[in-house]
Amino acid sequence: MTMVWIDGRVTDAADASVAALDHGITVGDGVFETLKVVGDTPFAMRRHLARLRRSAAVLGLTVPLSDEQIRGAAKEVLDAVAAGGGEPGRLRITVTGGPGPLGSGRDDVPATLLLAASPAGTWPPTASVVTVPWVRNERSPVAGAKTTSYAENVVALAEAHRQGAGEAILANTVGALCEGTGTNVFVVSGGRLRTPSLATGCLAGVTRELLLEVIDAEEVDTLTLDDLRRADEAFLTSSTRDVQPIADVDGRTLPHAPGPLTQAAADAFATLQAADLDP
Ligand SMILES: Cc1ncc(COP(=O)(O)O)c(C=O)c1O
């Protein structure tokens, strides 16, 4: 069961609505966050709210509520899932440009803010990934912002699914390894753990950011898709997957999944989460 908070009211998702010409619908003018919920607490809410505001600023959107108000709305929508007998596992916060004209220009109207909570999905213990020929544009004006314009990710993920994989991995315009459609990527070779730097155009993932504070990993802009294909071990990170070992890339099985550095990263992340739900 998915519940939605909008304009101070919580309803079943099937009964929640936004204006038909909301700029989020007509042109994908919006930003969002997806958080994991642990018990009744959204994990790393402070960092997600900070990124939401950073993404909104990139698009010139003003988030219409304070962090405290958003936390209050989150509690209401999570409580509603629990009241319906569900165990909320996932929280999404979306901010869009609000009702607007049919083209890219935006009217001077308050942004739309909505929160949705649902039970968590489950991920397999390891991921099969494929590389795709499309690129992330690290020079895009919205590079690094978590916008609702996810059509490229939809197409790339559909291609991964078509090939029987669970995630698609993209390089950027100069061929550097960047990220997955909804994940950051870490690669181990020669005993070194590395991840694409933010300069590659990847999202500043909250899971990635937290891991970099507790494990020894280098941020580089020189990894390639071949480095991933030839890795000794590799893993994906995201708010709903945490650390997910990669089992195979383009049909080639990696030597270890999880390998020792992947397991160490997963353990370090679990320890961090057990110590603090808003690190
Ligand atoms: C494109 C993209 N990269 C990376 C991530 C991982 O970020 P986080 O760890 O904040 O969930 C996401 C997650 O939504 C994403 O959409």
Short mmCIF file of N, CA and C in Angstrom, two decimals, residues 126-255:
data_model
loop_
_atom_site.label_atom_id
_atom_site.label_comp_id
_atom_site.label_asym_id
_atom_site.label_seq_id
_atom_site.Cartn_x
_atom_site.Cartn_y
_atom_site.Cartn_z
N THR A 126 22.95 -10.27 -5.12
CA THR A 126 23.97 -9.73 -6.02
C THR A 126 23.29 -9.17 -7.27
N ALA A 127 24.00 -8.29 -7.97
CA ALA A 127 23.42 -7.66 -9.16
C ALA A 127 24.13 -8.12 -10.43
N SER A 128 23.34 -8.37 -11.46
CA SER A 128 23.88 -8.52 -12.81
C SER A 128 23.77 -7.16 -13.47
N VAL A 129 24.84 -6.67 -14.06
CA VAL A 129 24.76 -5.36 -14.71
C VAL A 129 25.22 -5.47 -16.16
N VAL A 130 24.72 -4.56 -16.98
CA VAL A 130 25.22 -4.45 -18.36
C VAL A 130 25.62 -3.01 -18.60
N THR A 131 26.59 -2.81 -19.45
CA THR A 131 26.94 -1.46 -19.86
C THR A 131 26.06 -1.11 -21.06
N VAL A 132 25.71 0.17 -21.17
CA VAL A 132 24.85 0.59 -22.28
C VAL A 132 25.57 1.70 -23.06
N PRO A 133 25.21 1.86 -24.33
CA PRO A 133 25.97 2.79 -25.18
C PRO A 133 25.64 4.26 -24.95
N TRP A 134 24.61 4.57 -24.18
CA TRP A 134 24.23 5.96 -23.98
C TRP A 134 25.08 6.58 -22.88
N VAL A 135 25.22 7.91 -22.89
CA VAL A 135 26.17 8.53 -21.96
C VAL A 135 25.49 9.51 -21.01
N ARG A 136 26.11 9.68 -19.86
CA ARG A 136 25.77 10.77 -18.95
C ARG A 136 26.50 12.01 -19.43
N ASN A 137 25.80 13.14 -19.42
CA ASN A 137 26.44 14.39 -19.84
C ASN A 137 26.94 15.14 -18.62
N GLU A 138 28.24 15.01 -18.37
CA GLU A 138 28.83 15.66 -17.19
C GLU A 138 28.87 17.18 -17.33
N ARG A 139 28.60 17.69 -18.55
CA ARG A 139 28.57 19.14 -18.76
C ARG A 139 27.14 19.69 -18.83
N SER A 140 26.15 18.84 -18.55
CA SER A 140 24.76 19.29 -18.52
C SER A 140 24.57 20.32 -17.40
N PRO A 141 23.68 21.31 -17.61
CA PRO A 141 23.45 22.26 -16.51
C PRO A 141 22.83 21.59 -15.28
N VAL A 142 22.27 20.41 -15.46
CA VAL A 142 21.66 19.74 -14.30
C VAL A 142 22.47 18.51 -13.88
N ALA A 143 23.72 18.41 -14.35
CA ALA A 143 24.57 17.28 -13.93
C ALA A 143 24.65 17.28 -12.41
N GLY A 144 24.48 16.13 -11.82
CA GLY A 144 24.60 16.00 -10.36
C GLY A 144 23.34 16.36 -9.62
N ALA A 145 22.33 16.93 -10.30
CA ALA A 145 21.06 17.22 -9.61
C ALA A 145 20.14 16.02 -9.79
N LYS A 146 19.36 15.71 -8.77
CA LYS A 146 18.47 14.54 -8.85
C LYS A 146 17.12 15.03 -9.36
N THR A 147 17.02 15.14 -10.69
CA THR A 147 15.81 15.69 -11.28
C THR A 147 14.82 14.58 -11.60
N THR A 148 13.56 14.97 -11.81
CA THR A 148 12.55 13.97 -12.15
C THR A 148 12.60 13.61 -13.64
N SER A 149 13.52 14.21 -14.39
CA SER A 149 13.65 13.87 -15.82
C SER A 149 14.45 12.58 -15.94
N TYR A 150 13.80 11.46 -15.70
CA TYR A 150 14.51 10.17 -15.64
C TYR A 150 14.28 9.31 -16.87
N ALA A 151 13.79 9.93 -17.97
CA ALA A 151 13.48 9.10 -19.14
C ALA A 151 14.71 8.34 -19.64
N GLU A 152 15.88 8.97 -19.60
CA GLU A 152 17.09 8.25 -20.05
C GLU A 152 17.34 7.02 -19.18
N ASN A 153 17.08 7.18 -17.88
CA ASN A 153 17.27 6.05 -16.98
C ASN A 153 16.24 4.96 -17.23
N VAL A 154 15.02 5.39 -17.56
CA VAL A 154 13.95 4.41 -17.85
C VAL A 154 14.36 3.56 -19.05
N VAL A 155 14.86 4.22 -20.09
CA VAL A 155 15.24 3.50 -21.32
C VAL A 155 16.44 2.58 -21.04
N ALA A 156 17.43 3.10 -20.32
CA ALA A 156 18.63 2.31 -20.05
C ALA A 156 18.30 1.10 -19.17
N LEU A 157 17.45 1.30 -18.16
CA LEU A 157 17.10 0.18 -17.29
C LEU A 157 16.27 -0.85 -18.04
N ALA A 158 15.40 -0.39 -18.91
CA ALA A 158 14.60 -1.33 -19.72
C ALA A 158 15.53 -2.19 -20.58
N GLU A 159 16.60 -1.57 -21.10
CA GLU A 159 17.56 -2.33 -21.91
C GLU A 159 18.27 -3.38 -21.03
N ALA A 160 18.63 -2.98 -19.81
CA ALA A 160 19.25 -3.96 -18.90
C ALA A 160 18.29 -5.12 -18.65
N HIS A 161 17.04 -4.80 -18.39
CA HIS A 161 16.05 -5.86 -18.14
C HIS A 161 15.90 -6.75 -19.37
N ARG A 162 15.90 -6.12 -20.55
CA ARG A 162 15.77 -6.90 -21.78
C ARG A 162 16.90 -7.92 -21.90
N GLN A 163 18.08 -7.55 -21.38
CA GLN A 163 19.24 -8.46 -21.43
C GLN A 163 19.32 -9.36 -20.20
N GLY A 164 18.28 -9.31 -19.36
CA GLY A 164 18.25 -10.18 -18.19
C GLY A 164 19.07 -9.67 -17.03
N ALA A 165 19.48 -8.39 -17.07
CA ALA A 165 20.28 -7.81 -15.99
C ALA A 165 19.41 -6.91 -15.12
N GLY A 166 19.98 -6.50 -13.98
CA GLY A 166 19.21 -5.71 -13.03
C GLY A 166 19.57 -4.24 -12.99
N GLU A 167 20.67 -3.86 -13.65
CA GLU A 167 21.05 -2.45 -13.65
C GLU A 167 21.87 -2.18 -14.90
N ALA A 168 21.74 -0.95 -15.42
CA ALA A 168 22.52 -0.51 -16.57
C ALA A 168 23.55 0.48 -16.08
N ILE A 169 24.76 0.36 -16.60
CA ILE A 169 25.87 1.24 -16.20
C ILE A 169 26.26 2.13 -17.38
N LEU A 170 26.42 3.42 -17.08
CA LEU A 170 26.73 4.39 -18.14
C LEU A 170 28.11 5.01 -17.93
N ALA A 171 28.74 5.31 -19.05
CA ALA A 171 29.94 6.15 -19.04
C ALA A 171 29.48 7.58 -19.31
N ASN A 172 30.42 8.53 -19.21
CA ASN A 172 30.05 9.91 -19.55
C ASN A 172 30.52 10.25 -20.97
N THR A 173 30.48 11.53 -21.34
CA THR A 173 30.74 11.89 -22.75
C THR A 173 32.19 11.62 -23.16
N VAL A 174 33.11 11.53 -22.18
CA VAL A 174 34.51 11.27 -22.55
C VAL A 174 34.91 9.81 -22.25
N GLY A 175 33.90 8.98 -22.01
CA GLY A 175 34.18 7.55 -21.86
C GLY A 175 34.56 7.12 -20.46
N ALA A 176 34.45 8.03 -19.48
CA ALA A 176 34.78 7.63 -18.10
C ALA A 176 33.57 6.94 -17.46
N LEU A 177 33.84 5.88 -16.71
CA LEU A 177 32.80 5.20 -15.96
C LEU A 177 32.08 6.23 -15.08
N CYS A 178 30.73 6.21 -15.07
CA CYS A 178 30.00 7.25 -14.33
C CYS A 178 29.11 6.65 -13.23
N GLU A 179 28.03 6.00 -13.60
CA GLU A 179 27.10 5.47 -12.59
C GLU A 179 26.07 4.57 -13.26
N GLY A 180 25.19 4.00 -12.42
CA GLY A 180 24.06 3.23 -12.93
C GLY A 180 22.83 4.12 -13.01
N THR A 181 21.70 3.55 -13.44
CA THR A 181 20.50 4.37 -13.61
C THR A 181 19.98 4.86 -12.26
N GLY A 182 20.23 4.09 -11.21
CA GLY A 182 19.79 4.52 -9.88
C GLY A 182 20.81 4.16 -8.83
N THR A 183 22.07 4.09 -9.24
CA THR A 183 23.12 3.60 -8.34
C THR A 183 24.46 4.27 -8.63
N ASN A 184 25.29 4.34 -7.62
CA ASN A 184 26.71 4.62 -7.81
C ASN A 184 27.46 3.29 -7.88
N VAL A 185 28.68 3.36 -8.41
CA VAL A 185 29.42 2.12 -8.62
C VAL A 185 30.83 2.24 -8.03
N PHE A 186 31.29 1.15 -7.43
CA PHE A 186 32.64 1.06 -6.87
C PHE A 186 33.32 -0.14 -7.54
N VAL A 187 34.62 0.00 -7.80
CA VAL A 187 35.36 -1.02 -8.54
C VAL A 187 36.65 -1.36 -7.79
N VAL A 188 36.96 -2.66 -7.68
CA VAL A 188 38.23 -3.07 -7.07
C VAL A 188 39.10 -3.72 -8.13
N SER A 189 40.32 -3.20 -8.28
CA SER A 189 41.29 -3.92 -9.10
C SER A 189 42.67 -3.67 -8.50
N GLY A 190 43.49 -4.70 -8.55
CA GLY A 190 44.83 -4.62 -7.96
C GLY A 190 44.78 -4.23 -6.49
N GLY A 191 43.74 -4.64 -5.79
CA GLY A 191 43.63 -4.36 -4.36
C GLY A 191 43.19 -2.95 -4.03
N ARG A 192 42.91 -2.12 -5.07
CA ARG A 192 42.50 -0.72 -4.82
C ARG A 192 41.00 -0.58 -5.05
N LEU A 193 40.34 0.09 -4.12
CA LEU A 193 38.90 0.37 -4.26
C LEU A 193 38.75 1.79 -4.78
N ARG A 194 38.06 1.91 -5.91
CA ARG A 194 37.89 3.23 -6.53
C ARG A 194 36.44 3.44 -6.95
N THR A 195 36.05 4.71 -7.03
CA THR A 195 34.70 5.06 -7.47
C THR A 195 34.79 6.31 -8.35
N PRO A 196 33.91 6.43 -9.33
CA PRO A 196 33.95 7.64 -10.16
C PRO A 196 33.79 8.91 -9.31
N SER A 197 34.59 9.92 -9.63
CA SER A 197 34.49 11.19 -8.91
C SER A 197 33.24 11.93 -9.37
N LEU A 198 32.84 12.95 -8.60
CA LEU A 198 31.65 13.72 -8.97
C LEU A 198 31.87 14.46 -10.30
N ALA A 199 33.14 14.69 -10.66
CA ALA A 199 33.44 15.37 -11.93
C ALA A 199 32.98 14.54 -13.13
N THR A 200 32.77 13.24 -12.94
CA THR A 200 32.29 12.42 -14.06
C THR A 200 30.83 12.68 -14.37
N GLY A 201 30.14 13.41 -13.47
CA GLY A 201 28.73 13.71 -13.69
C GLY A 201 27.79 12.80 -12.93
N CYS A 202 28.34 11.90 -12.11
CA CYS A 202 27.46 11.01 -11.36
C CYS A 202 26.76 11.78 -10.23
N LEU A 203 25.67 11.21 -9.77
CA LEU A 203 24.97 11.81 -8.63
C LEU A 203 25.83 11.67 -7.38
N ALA A 204 25.79 12.69 -6.53
CA ALA A 204 26.46 12.59 -5.23
C ALA A 204 25.57 11.73 -4.33
N GLY A 205 25.64 10.43 -4.53
CA GLY A 205 24.79 9.50 -3.79
C GLY A 205 25.03 9.63 -2.29
N VAL A 206 23.96 9.56 -1.53
CA VAL A 206 24.10 9.65 -0.07
C VAL A 206 24.83 8.40 0.45
N THR A 207 24.53 7.25 -0.12
CA THR A 207 25.18 6.02 0.32
C THR A 207 26.68 6.08 -0.02
N ARG A 208 26.97 6.53 -1.23
CA ARG A 208 28.37 6.72 -1.67
C ARG A 208 29.10 7.65 -0.71
N GLU A 209 28.45 8.79 -0.42
CA GLU A 209 29.06 9.82 0.44
C GLU A 209 29.35 9.25 1.84
N LEU A 210 28.38 8.54 2.39
CA LEU A 210 28.56 7.98 3.73
C LEU A 210 29.68 6.93 3.73
N LEU A 211 29.69 6.09 2.69
CA LEU A 211 30.72 5.04 2.63
C LEU A 211 32.11 5.66 2.55
N LEU A 212 32.23 6.73 1.75
CA LEU A 212 33.55 7.35 1.58
C LEU A 212 34.08 7.91 2.90
N GLU A 213 33.16 8.15 3.85
CA GLU A 213 33.61 8.65 5.16
C GLU A 213 34.12 7.53 6.06
N VAL A 214 33.77 6.28 5.75
CA VAL A 214 34.15 5.19 6.66
C VAL A 214 35.03 4.11 6.03
N ILE A 215 35.22 4.18 4.70
CA ILE A 215 36.13 3.20 4.08
C ILE A 215 37.17 3.95 3.26
N ASP A 216 38.21 3.21 2.91
CA ASP A 216 39.30 3.79 2.16
C ASP A 216 39.03 3.56 0.67
N ALA A 217 38.55 4.58 -0.03
CA ALA A 217 38.30 4.44 -1.47
C ALA A 217 38.71 5.73 -2.15
N GLU A 218 39.22 5.57 -3.33
CA GLU A 218 39.71 6.73 -4.08
C GLU A 218 38.64 7.19 -5.07
N GLU A 219 38.43 8.50 -5.16
CA GLU A 219 37.50 9.06 -6.16
C GLU A 219 38.33 9.47 -7.37
N VAL A 220 38.00 8.88 -8.53
CA VAL A 220 38.81 9.15 -9.73
C VAL A 220 37.90 9.38 -10.94
N ASP A 221 38.45 10.09 -11.93
CA ASP A 221 37.66 10.27 -13.15
C ASP A 221 38.27 9.51 -14.31
N THR A 222 39.08 8.50 -13.99
CA THR A 222 39.83 7.79 -15.03
C THR A 222 39.39 6.34 -15.21
N LEU A 223 38.38 5.90 -14.44
CA LEU A 223 37.92 4.52 -14.64
C LEU A 223 37.17 4.43 -15.96
N THR A 224 37.18 3.25 -16.57
CA THR A 224 36.45 3.05 -17.83
C THR A 224 35.47 1.89 -17.64
N LEU A 225 34.62 1.71 -18.65
CA LEU A 225 33.71 0.56 -18.60
C LEU A 225 34.51 -0.74 -18.61
N ASP A 226 35.66 -0.74 -19.30
CA ASP A 226 36.52 -1.93 -19.30
C ASP A 226 37.07 -2.23 -17.91
N ASP A 227 37.39 -1.18 -17.15
CA ASP A 227 37.86 -1.41 -15.77
C ASP A 227 36.78 -2.15 -14.97
N LEU A 228 35.53 -1.78 -15.22
CA LEU A 228 34.45 -2.48 -14.51
C LEU A 228 34.35 -3.92 -15.01
N ARG A 229 34.43 -4.10 -16.32
CA ARG A 229 34.31 -5.47 -16.87
C ARG A 229 35.42 -6.37 -16.35
N ARG A 230 36.62 -5.79 -16.14
CA ARG A 230 37.78 -6.61 -15.74
C ARG A 230 38.04 -6.56 -14.24
N ALA A 231 37.11 -6.01 -13.48
CA ALA A 231 37.35 -5.82 -12.04
C ALA A 231 37.49 -7.16 -11.31
N ASP A 232 38.22 -7.13 -10.20
CA ASP A 232 38.28 -8.30 -9.32
C ASP A 232 36.98 -8.41 -8.53
N GLU A 233 36.47 -7.28 -8.14
CA GLU A 233 35.16 -7.20 -7.49
C GLU A 233 34.61 -5.79 -7.73
N ALA A 234 33.31 -5.67 -7.56
CA ALA A 234 32.68 -4.36 -7.77
C ALA A 234 31.35 -4.38 -7.04
N PHE A 235 30.86 -3.18 -6.72
CA PHE A 235 29.53 -3.14 -6.08
C PHE A 235 28.80 -1.87 -6.43
N LEU A 236 27.47 -1.95 -6.26
CA LEU A 236 26.58 -0.81 -6.46
C LEU A 236 26.21 -0.26 -5.10
N THR A 237 25.90 1.04 -5.04
CA THR A 237 25.34 1.59 -3.81
C THR A 237 24.11 2.42 -4.16
N SER A 238 23.13 2.36 -3.27
CA SER A 238 21.98 3.28 -3.36
C SER A 238 21.24 3.22 -2.03
N SER A 239 20.33 4.16 -1.88
CA SER A 239 19.61 4.24 -0.61
C SER A 239 18.75 3.01 -0.34
N THR A 240 18.27 2.36 -1.39
CA THR A 240 17.46 1.17 -1.12
C THR A 240 18.29 -0.11 -1.19
N ARG A 241 19.41 -0.10 -1.92
CA ARG A 241 20.24 -1.32 -2.03
C ARG A 241 21.33 -1.37 -0.97
N ASP A 242 21.68 -0.26 -0.33
CA ASP A 242 22.90 -0.14 0.48
C ASP A 242 24.09 -0.53 -0.40
N VAL A 243 24.81 -1.61 0.02
CA VAL A 243 25.95 -2.10 -0.77
C VAL A 243 25.52 -3.41 -1.43
N GLN A 244 25.48 -3.43 -2.75
CA GLN A 244 25.06 -4.66 -3.45
C GLN A 244 26.20 -5.14 -4.35
N PRO A 245 26.76 -6.33 -4.04
CA PRO A 245 27.86 -6.84 -4.88
C PRO A 245 27.40 -7.04 -6.32
N ILE A 246 28.29 -6.78 -7.26
CA ILE A 246 28.02 -7.05 -8.68
C ILE A 246 28.55 -8.44 -8.99
N ALA A 247 27.67 -9.30 -9.50
CA ALA A 247 28.06 -10.68 -9.82
C ALA A 247 28.65 -10.78 -11.22
N ASP A 248 28.05 -10.04 -12.16
CA ASP A 248 28.57 -10.12 -13.53
C ASP A 248 28.32 -8.82 -14.28
N VAL A 249 29.21 -8.58 -15.25
CA VAL A 249 29.14 -7.37 -16.08
C VAL A 249 29.14 -7.82 -17.54
N ASP A 250 28.12 -7.43 -18.28
CA ASP A 250 28.00 -7.83 -19.69
C ASP A 250 28.18 -9.34 -19.86
N GLY A 251 27.65 -10.09 -18.92
CA GLY A 251 27.69 -11.55 -19.04
C GLY A 251 28.97 -12.18 -18.53
N ARG A 252 29.97 -11.36 -18.15
CA ARG A 252 31.22 -11.93 -17.61
C ARG A 252 31.13 -11.95 -16.09
N THR A 253 31.33 -13.14 -15.53
CA THR A 253 31.23 -13.27 -14.08
C THR A 253 32.48 -12.70 -13.42
N LEU A 254 32.28 -11.82 -12.44
CA LEU A 254 33.44 -11.27 -11.73
C LEU A 254 33.99 -12.35 -10.79
N PRO A 255 35.30 -12.31 -10.49
CA PRO A 255 35.90 -13.38 -9.69
C PRO A 255 35.27 -13.53 -8.30
#
